[in-house]
Coordinates of C-alpha atoms in Angstrom, one line a residue:
X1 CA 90.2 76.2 125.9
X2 CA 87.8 78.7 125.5
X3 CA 88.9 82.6 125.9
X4 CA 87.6 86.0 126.4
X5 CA 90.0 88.5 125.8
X6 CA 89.4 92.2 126.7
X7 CA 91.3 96.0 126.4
X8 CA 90.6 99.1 127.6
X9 CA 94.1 100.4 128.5
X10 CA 94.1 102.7 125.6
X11 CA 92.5 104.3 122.4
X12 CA 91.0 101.3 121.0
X13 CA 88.2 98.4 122.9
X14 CA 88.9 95.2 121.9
X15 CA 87.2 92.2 123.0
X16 CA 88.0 88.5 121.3
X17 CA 86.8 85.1 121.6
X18 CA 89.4 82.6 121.0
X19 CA 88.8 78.5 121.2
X20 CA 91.9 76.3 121.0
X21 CA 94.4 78.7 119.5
X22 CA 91.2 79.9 116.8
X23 CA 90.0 83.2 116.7
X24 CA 86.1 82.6 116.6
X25 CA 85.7 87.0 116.6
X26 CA 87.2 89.9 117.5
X27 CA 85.6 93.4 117.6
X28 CA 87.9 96.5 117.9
X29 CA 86.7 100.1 118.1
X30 CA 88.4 103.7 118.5
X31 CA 86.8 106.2 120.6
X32 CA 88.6 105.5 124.7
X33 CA 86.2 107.8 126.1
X34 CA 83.2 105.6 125.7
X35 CA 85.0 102.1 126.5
X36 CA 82.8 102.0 129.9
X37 CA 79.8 102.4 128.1
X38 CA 81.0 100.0 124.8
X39 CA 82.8 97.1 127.0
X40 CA 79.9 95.1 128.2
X41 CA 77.3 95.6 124.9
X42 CA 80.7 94.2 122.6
X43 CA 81.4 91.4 124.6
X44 CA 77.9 90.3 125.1
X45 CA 76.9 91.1 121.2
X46 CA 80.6 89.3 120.3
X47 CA 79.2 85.6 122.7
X48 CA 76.0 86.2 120.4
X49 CA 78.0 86.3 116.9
X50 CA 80.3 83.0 117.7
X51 CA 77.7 81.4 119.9
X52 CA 79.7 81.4 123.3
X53 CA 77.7 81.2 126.7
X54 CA 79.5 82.1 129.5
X55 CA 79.3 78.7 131.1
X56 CA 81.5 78.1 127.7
X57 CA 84.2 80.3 128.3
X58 CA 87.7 78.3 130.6
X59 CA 89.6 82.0 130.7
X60 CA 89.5 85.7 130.7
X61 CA 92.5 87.1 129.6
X62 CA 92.8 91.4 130.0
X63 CA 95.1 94.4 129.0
X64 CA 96.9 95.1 132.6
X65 CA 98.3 98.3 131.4
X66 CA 100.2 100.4 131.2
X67 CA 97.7 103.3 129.7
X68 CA 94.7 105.4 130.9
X69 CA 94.2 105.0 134.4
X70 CA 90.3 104.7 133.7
X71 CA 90.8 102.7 130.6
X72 CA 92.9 99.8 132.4
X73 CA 90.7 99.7 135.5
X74 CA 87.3 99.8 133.2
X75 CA 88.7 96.4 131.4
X76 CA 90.4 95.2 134.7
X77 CA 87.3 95.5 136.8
X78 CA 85.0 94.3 134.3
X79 CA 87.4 90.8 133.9
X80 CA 87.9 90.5 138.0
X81 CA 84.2 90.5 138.1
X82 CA 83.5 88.2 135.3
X83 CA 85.8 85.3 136.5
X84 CA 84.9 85.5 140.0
X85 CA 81.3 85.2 139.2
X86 CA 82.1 82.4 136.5
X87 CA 84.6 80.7 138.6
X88 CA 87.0 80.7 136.1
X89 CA 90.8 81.8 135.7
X90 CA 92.2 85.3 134.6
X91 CA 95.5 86.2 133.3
X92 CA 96.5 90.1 133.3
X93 CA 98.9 90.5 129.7
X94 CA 101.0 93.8 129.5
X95 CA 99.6 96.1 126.9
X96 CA 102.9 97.1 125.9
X97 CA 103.6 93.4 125.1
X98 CA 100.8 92.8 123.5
X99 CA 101.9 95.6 121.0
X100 CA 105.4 94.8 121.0
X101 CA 103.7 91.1 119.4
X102 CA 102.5 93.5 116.1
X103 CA 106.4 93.3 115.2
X104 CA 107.1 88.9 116.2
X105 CA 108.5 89.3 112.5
X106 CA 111.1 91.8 112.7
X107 CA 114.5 91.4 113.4
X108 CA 116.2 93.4 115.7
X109 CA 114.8 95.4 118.8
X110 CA 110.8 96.0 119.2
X111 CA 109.6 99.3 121.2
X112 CA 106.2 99.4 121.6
X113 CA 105.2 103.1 123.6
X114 CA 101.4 105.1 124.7
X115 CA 102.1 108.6 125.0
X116 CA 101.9 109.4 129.2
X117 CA 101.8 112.9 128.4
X118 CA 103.9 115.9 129.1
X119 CA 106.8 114.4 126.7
X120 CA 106.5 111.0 128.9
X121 CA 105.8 107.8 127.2
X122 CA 105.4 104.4 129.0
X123 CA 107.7 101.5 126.9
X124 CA 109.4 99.2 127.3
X125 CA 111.6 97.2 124.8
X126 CA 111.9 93.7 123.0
X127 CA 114.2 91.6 121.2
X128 CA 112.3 89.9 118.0
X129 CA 114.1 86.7 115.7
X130 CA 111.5 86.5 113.9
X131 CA 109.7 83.9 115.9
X132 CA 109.8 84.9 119.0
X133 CA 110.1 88.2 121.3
X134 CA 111.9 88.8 124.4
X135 CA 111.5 91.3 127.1
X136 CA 115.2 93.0 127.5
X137 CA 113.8 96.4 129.4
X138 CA 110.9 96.2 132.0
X139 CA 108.5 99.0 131.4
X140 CA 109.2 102.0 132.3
X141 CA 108.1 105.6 132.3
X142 CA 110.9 108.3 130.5
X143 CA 111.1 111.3 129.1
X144 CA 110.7 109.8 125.4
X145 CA 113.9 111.9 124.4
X146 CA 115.7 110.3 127.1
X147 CA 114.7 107.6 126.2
X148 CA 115.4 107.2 122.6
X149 CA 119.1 108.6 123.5
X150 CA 119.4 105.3 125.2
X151 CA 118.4 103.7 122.5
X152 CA 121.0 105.4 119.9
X153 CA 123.5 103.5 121.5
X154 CA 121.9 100.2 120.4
X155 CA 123.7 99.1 117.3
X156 CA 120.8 97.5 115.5
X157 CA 117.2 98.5 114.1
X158 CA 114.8 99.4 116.0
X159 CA 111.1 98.8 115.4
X160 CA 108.6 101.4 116.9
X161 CA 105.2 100.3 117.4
X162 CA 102.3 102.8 119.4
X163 CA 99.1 104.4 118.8
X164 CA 100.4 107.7 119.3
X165 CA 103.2 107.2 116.7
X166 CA 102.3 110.5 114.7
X167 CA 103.1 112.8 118.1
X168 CA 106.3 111.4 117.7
X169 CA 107.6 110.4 114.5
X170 CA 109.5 113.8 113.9
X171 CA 111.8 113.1 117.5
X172 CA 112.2 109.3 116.5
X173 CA 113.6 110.0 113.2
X174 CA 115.8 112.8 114.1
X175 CA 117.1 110.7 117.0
X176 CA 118.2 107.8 115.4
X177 CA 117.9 108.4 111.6
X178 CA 117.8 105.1 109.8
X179 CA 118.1 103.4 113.0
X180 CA 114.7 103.4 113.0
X181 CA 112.0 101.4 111.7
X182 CA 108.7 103.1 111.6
X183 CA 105.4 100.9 109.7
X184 CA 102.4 102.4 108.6
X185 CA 98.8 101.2 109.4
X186 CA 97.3 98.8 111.6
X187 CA 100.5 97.4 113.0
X188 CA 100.3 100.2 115.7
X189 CA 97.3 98.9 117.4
X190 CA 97.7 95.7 119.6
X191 CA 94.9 93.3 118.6
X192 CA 92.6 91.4 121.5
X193 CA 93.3 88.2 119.6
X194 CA 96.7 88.1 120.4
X195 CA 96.6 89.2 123.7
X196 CA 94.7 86.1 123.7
X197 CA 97.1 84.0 122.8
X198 CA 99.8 85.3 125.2
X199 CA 97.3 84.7 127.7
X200 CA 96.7 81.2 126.5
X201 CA 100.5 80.1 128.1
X202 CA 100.7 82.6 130.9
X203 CA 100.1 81.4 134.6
X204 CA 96.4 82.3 135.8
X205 CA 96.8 85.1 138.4
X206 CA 94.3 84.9 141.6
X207 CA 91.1 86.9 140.9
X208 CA 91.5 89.1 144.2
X209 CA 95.2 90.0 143.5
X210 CA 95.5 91.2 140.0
X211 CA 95.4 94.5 139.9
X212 CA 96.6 97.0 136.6
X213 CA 100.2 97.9 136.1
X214 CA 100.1 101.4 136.1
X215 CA 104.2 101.8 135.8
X216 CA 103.6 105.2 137.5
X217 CA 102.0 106.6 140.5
X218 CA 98.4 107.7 139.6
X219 CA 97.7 111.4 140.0
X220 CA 95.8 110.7 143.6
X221 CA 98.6 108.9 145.0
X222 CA 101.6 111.2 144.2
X223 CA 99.0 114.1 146.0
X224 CA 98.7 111.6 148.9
X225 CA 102.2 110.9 149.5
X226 CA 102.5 115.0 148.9
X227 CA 99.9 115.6 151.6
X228 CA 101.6 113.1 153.8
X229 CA 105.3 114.7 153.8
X230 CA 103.9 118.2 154.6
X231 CA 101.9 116.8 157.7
X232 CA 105.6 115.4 159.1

């Protein structure tokens, strides 16, 4: 099976082509404000490099949020459009879980979080064995100090995984001490490749129906529904 994978939900654009469980490439590039100007130059120049035609490609799989509004519809819109026109199958993969899949080798609980702004973060959490993760708290969007007093009353180590670790490091360690597990580097950006392979076992979605997972209200909405109660 043939798959293009692609993320806009947050900082970094990633696109990956992955045939039968093998990464052929995978780009990945920081910068969020130019992702709808960089999405369909990568992925074309990345079918190019590993020699993909799009009558080639079985599956697009695509980061369904949560994140920046723009950034998830960018990559959702881009992979609605693609599939429909190839007649092919698409798979929407939670970006939180495609983080949370940076820690598969930890032991214990696996939070993967974007900030959300105004001390929000959208999270959710994991349990990791080593080999495997599984989802114990949907995603949500908290207070992130609310949040991590929920976790304090975990009684195991917790992993935190997120782009915007640095914003927070100082409240997660306070928090919980040595209850948390903080890594350096690269682990804190979820990699196209393996939102690939998630994809790879996940029931195809219909192309008309997917839509991103947003967690919260967008801006518009909430002034909607605001506009809505006043005119009662």
């Amino acid at each position: 099976m043939n798959i293009l994978t692609m993320d806009t939900s947050n900082q970094l654009l990633g696109v990956a082509i992955v045939k039968d469980g093998v990464t052929l490439g995978e780009h990945v590039m920081h910068g969020h404000r130019d992702h709808s100007v960089r999405l369909l130059p990568a992925i074309e120049q990345l079918m190019k490099e590993t020699k993909t035609t799009p009558a080639d490609l079985d599956r697009i799989v695509v980061g369904q949020g949560p994140g920046s509004y723009t950034g998830v519809r960018i990559s959702m819109a881009t992979a609605k459009t693609m599939a429909w026109a190839l007649g092919i199958e698409v798979i929407g993969v939670s970006s939180l879980e495609g983080l949370a899949h940076q820690g598969e080798l930890f032991s214990g609980h696996v939070c993967p979080f974007f900030d959300a702004r105004r001390g929000q973060v959208y999270t959710a959490l994991y349990a990791s064995n080593n080999a495997s993760l599984e989802q114990v708290q949907e995603a949500v969007n908290p207070l992130f100090s609310d949040w991590l007093e929920q976790l304090r009353t975990r009684d195991e180590k917790i992993l935190f995984l997120s782009p915007d670790i640095e914003m927070y490091r100082s409240m997660i360690t306070e928090m919980l001490g040595e209850q948390a597990v903080i890594p350096e580097g690269a682990l804190h950006y979820a990699r196209p490749s393996v939102l690939a392979q998630i994809g790879a076992v996940k029931k195809t979605d219909d192309v008309h129906q997917i839509v991103p997972n947003y967690v919260r209200m967008t801006e518009a909405e909430s002034n909607w529904l605001k506009q809505q109660e006043q005119h009662k």
